Amino acid sequence: MAEGTPILHSNPSSNNHASFEADSSILKIVGGHRLSGEVRVSGAKNSALVIMAGTLLCPQDCRLRNVPSLMDVSRMSEILASLGVKLKRHGDTLEVDARHISQSKAPYELVSQLRASFFVIGPLLARLGVARVPLPGGCAIGARPVDLHVRGLQAMGADVQIEHGTVYAYVPGSNKRLKGARIYLDYPSVGATETLMMAATLADGETILENAAQEPEVIDLANFCRAMGARIRGAGTNTIIISGVPSLHSVDYSIIPDRIEAGTFLVAGAITRSDITVGPVVPDHLAAVVAKLQAIGTTVVEEGLNRLRVVPGDRHIGTDIETLPYPGFPTDMQAQFTALLAVSEGDSIITETVFENRLRHAAELNRMGADIRVKGNNAIIRGVPFLSGAPVNATDLRASAALVLAGLAAQGTTLISGLHHLDRGYDNLEAKLKAVGAKIDRIVGEAPAPSVDVVATTTRPRTDGLS
Ligand code: EPZ
């Protein structure tokens, strides 16, 4: 394995330390500044996490390139290390050696910090015939059940029991090999599609996944597995066919750009009325996002093969959005568009159909002067001329991005706490925004209690001539 920084299975408190620092820090944003230039997009979080789990399928070296620097990636590395995997990171490249998996039990204290750690169950069952993985549990946006993962593994011959919050799974029989099966997913779940696709790569026979998820990250995982010698057809459609093979081999694989990070930056351009370029991207991955930006009144043009340029319109007009499985509008962009529509003219209705509790950012945006009423899974937005900076608290990953976007556009200063959410899924967000002109700083240490000064600078500018 090449030189690099070994990632050891340190105690989880190391993650807790970073998380504690993020928890006690705030982002200070002085709004109203235009952005200009090009924002760099990192590798896709939702590819990196599942592909890292997929390295468990391979008894040889795997090299992953374009791996983003995220808290979630660090946590996934810890979980793999706890299973006996050797990892070394140098820059955005991760060298993974899963030759010797020393145990099949993912530790609760790590799993509880990273839902995506559940992705190890499929590869462990396929490689070892046994897996013990704590249930990931719910999170801020919903219950996040894993019944589709479990039922699919059972269809492939695994014996799966859930006791005391842990999933105990094993493959009966002498050869401990999963069997190919025809599986219909009640919902095109991204995670269930990925778990079952990975499990099927080493199964005996053919597996057909029907009503499968079509997200680009599913295709990325399939391409990674095929590069290791897996036989997979149909990824990106609603029917994926996997013919099991006896084993997989080394791979050197580069992860796709993060379409949600890219979409977040496109909205940053639109909400600050800035002309900026975002890249690298795969333009097709952002078709629904671009369509909605254009409907609102911005222009988005392709620059070269892999960059998008956003040019703000004279007026931004409200529009309705319904989140759907890919290729529909992505739920991971819903919070960011809520912020943009909050300062677009007229009324908009956002309907969140994927997760049951993903509108909590509305309350925090209302504290900044937005006019959003939440009724069930609908956010009814009445556009206001401007937002005003305020101390706000992030409730989940994409909500924190929405608050950053709102702060960039607001009049006055916004202080955002709850940064552990942001750091899970964005790679140096404030540095990237600062590089194109945003007035954004991370203040490490106790978040200042709102004081008269802070309140004074965060309300709308005085119009009575008094400073
Ligand atoms: C993945 O989550 C992403 N996470 C999410 O990104 C993304 O929002 C989601 O897909 C939808 O695109 C990763 O890839 C790590 P699902 P996942 O299974 O796989 C229900 C972000 O912000 N469901 O497609 O958990 C579930 O409750 C994160 O980057 C079941 O009922 O999403 C939800 O309502 C957030 N049973 C719906 O399906 C199951 O067994 C979609 O979930 C599985 C899911």
mmCIF file of C-alpha atoms and ligand atoms in Angstrom, residues 45-47 49-50 72 114-116 118-119 139 141-151 185 187-194 213 215 217 258-260 324-326 330-333 353-356 358 396-398 424-426, ligand 1:
data_model
loop_
_atom_site.group_PDB
_atom_site.id
_atom_site.type_symbol
_atom_site.label_atom_id
_atom_site.label_comp_id
_atom_site.label_asym_id
_atom_site.label_seq_id
_atom_site.Cartn_x
_atom_site.Cartn_y
_atom_site.Cartn_z
ATOM 1 C CA LYS A 45 -20.527 11.873 0.092
ATOM 2 C CA ASN A 46 -23.313 9.428 -0.762
ATOM 3 C CA SER A 47 -21.045 7.554 -3.161
ATOM 4 C CA LEU A 49 -19.727 6.115 2.073
ATOM 5 C CA VAL A 50 -21.316 3.154 0.285
ATOM 6 C CA ASP A 72 -18.984 10.916 7.904
ATOM 7 C CA LEU A 114 -23.177 7.177 11.329
ATOM 8 C CA ARG A 115 -26.356 5.722 9.834
ATOM 9 C CA ALA A 116 -24.515 4.802 6.649
ATOM 10 C CA PHE A 118 -25.422 -0.093 8.094
ATOM 11 C CA PHE A 119 -24.049 -0.490 4.559
ATOM 12 C CA CYS A 139 -32.321 10.730 12.797
ATOM 13 C CA ILE A 141 -35.360 13.765 9.295
ATOM 14 C CA GLY A 142 -37.157 10.523 9.942
ATOM 15 C CA ALA A 143 -37.396 7.004 11.353
ATOM 16 C CA ARG A 144 -35.105 5.641 8.639
ATOM 17 C CA PRO A 145 -36.195 1.964 8.853
ATOM 18 C CA VAL A 146 -34.126 -0.797 7.218
ATOM 19 C CA ASP A 147 -36.913 -3.327 6.617
ATOM 20 C CA LEU A 148 -36.330 -3.349 2.849
ATOM 21 C CA HIS A 149 -32.644 -4.161 3.381
ATOM 22 C CA VAL A 150 -33.527 -6.991 5.800
ATOM 23 C CA ARG A 151 -36.311 -8.507 3.700
ATOM 24 C CA LEU A 185 -38.576 -3.234 -3.523
ATOM 25 C CA TYR A 187 -40.037 1.667 -2.392
ATOM 26 C CA PRO A 188 -37.040 2.563 -4.613
ATOM 27 C CA SER A 189 -34.844 2.873 -1.544
ATOM 28 C CA VAL A 190 -31.293 4.033 -2.337
ATOM 29 C CA GLY A 191 -29.782 2.234 0.635
ATOM 30 C CA ALA A 192 -31.697 -1.007 0.163
ATOM 31 C CA THR A 193 -30.803 -1.071 -3.539
ATOM 32 C CA GLU A 194 -27.128 -0.594 -2.657
ATOM 33 C CA ALA A 213 -33.346 3.222 -6.997
ATOM 34 C CA GLU A 215 -29.736 7.655 -8.215
ATOM 35 C CA GLU A 217 -24.679 7.147 -6.518
ATOM 36 C CA ASP A 258 -21.136 15.513 -5.306
ATOM 37 C CA ARG A 259 -24.308 16.668 -7.092
ATOM 38 C CA ILE A 260 -25.877 17.920 -3.865
ATOM 39 C CA LEU A 324 -39.195 12.416 -5.530
ATOM 40 C CA PRO A 325 -36.790 9.522 -6.081
ATOM 41 C CA TYR A 326 -34.290 10.166 -8.893
ATOM 42 C CA PRO A 330 -33.874 15.425 -4.937
ATOM 43 C CA THR A 331 -34.982 15.588 -1.322
ATOM 44 C CA ASP A 332 -31.384 16.536 -0.426
ATOM 45 C CA MET A 333 -31.869 19.857 -2.248
ATOM 46 C CA THR A 353 -42.543 13.091 -0.152
ATOM 47 C CA VAL A 354 -39.366 11.127 0.710
ATOM 48 C CA PHE A 355 -38.801 11.780 4.431
ATOM 49 C CA GLU A 356 -41.447 12.395 7.056
ATOM 50 C CA ARG A 358 -37.554 17.166 6.740
ATOM 51 C CA ASP A 396 -29.900 18.445 10.271
ATOM 52 C CA LEU A 397 -27.353 18.302 7.457
ATOM 53 C CA ARG A 398 -29.210 19.981 4.624
ATOM 54 C CA ARG A 424 -20.924 15.587 8.384
ATOM 55 C CA GLY A 425 -21.666 16.334 4.745
ATOM 56 C CA TYR A 426 -19.842 19.389 3.422
HETATM 57 C C1 EPZ B 1 -29.870 7.927 0.956
HETATM 58 O O1 EPZ B 1 -30.453 7.643 2.206
HETATM 59 C C2 EPZ B 1 -28.968 9.126 1.186
HETATM 60 N N1 EPZ B 1 -27.936 8.792 2.176
HETATM 61 C C3 EPZ B 1 -29.797 10.300 1.697
HETATM 62 O O2 EPZ B 1 -28.924 11.424 1.811
HETATM 63 C C4 EPZ B 1 -30.874 10.622 0.660
HETATM 64 O O3 EPZ B 1 -31.691 11.669 1.146
HETATM 65 C C5 EPZ B 1 -31.722 9.371 0.409
HETATM 66 O O4 EPZ B 1 -30.873 8.280 -0.013
HETATM 67 C C6 EPZ B 1 -32.770 9.592 -0.673
HETATM 68 O O5 EPZ B 1 -32.152 10.001 -1.856
HETATM 69 C C7 EPZ B 1 -26.869 8.066 1.787
HETATM 70 O O6 EPZ B 1 -26.762 7.638 0.651
HETATM 71 C C8 EPZ B 1 -25.827 7.825 2.827
HETATM 72 P P1 EPZ B 1 -33.795 5.694 1.163
HETATM 73 P P2 EPZ B 1 -31.298 6.260 2.393
HETATM 74 O O7 EPZ B 1 -33.531 4.328 1.646
HETATM 75 O O8 EPZ B 1 -30.671 5.180 1.623
HETATM 76 C C9 EPZ B 1 -37.796 4.630 3.399
HETATM 77 C C10 EPZ B 1 -28.089 13.385 2.779
HETATM 78 O O9 EPZ B 1 -28.614 14.453 3.133
HETATM 79 N N2 EPZ B 1 -37.174 3.314 3.657
HETATM 80 O O10 EPZ B 1 -33.916 5.941 -0.306
HETATM 81 O O11 EPZ B 1 -31.512 6.056 3.850
HETATM 82 C C11 EPZ B 1 -37.141 5.720 4.228
HETATM 83 O O12 EPZ B 1 -37.722 5.775 5.516
HETATM 84 C C12 EPZ B 1 -28.765 12.072 3.089
HETATM 85 O O13 EPZ B 1 -27.003 13.293 2.151
HETATM 86 C C13 EPZ B 1 -37.956 2.307 4.226
HETATM 87 O O14 EPZ B 1 -39.140 2.500 4.529
HETATM 88 O O15 EPZ B 1 -32.675 6.674 1.714
HETATM 89 C C14 EPZ B 1 -37.421 6.964 3.436
HETATM 90 O O16 EPZ B 1 -38.704 7.445 3.756
HETATM 91 C C15 EPZ B 1 -30.065 12.250 3.861
HETATM 92 N N3 EPZ B 1 -37.393 1.098 4.480
HETATM 93 C C16 EPZ B 1 -37.414 6.477 1.984
HETATM 94 O O17 EPZ B 1 -37.523 5.047 2.038
HETATM 95 C C17 EPZ B 1 -36.076 0.841 4.170
HETATM 96 O O18 EPZ B 1 -35.623 -0.293 4.403
HETATM 97 C C18 EPZ B 1 -36.135 6.823 1.237
HETATM 98 O O19 EPZ B 1 -35.074 6.251 1.934
HETATM 99 C C19 EPZ B 1 -35.310 1.868 3.588
HETATM 100 C C20 EPZ B 1 -35.875 3.092 3.341
#
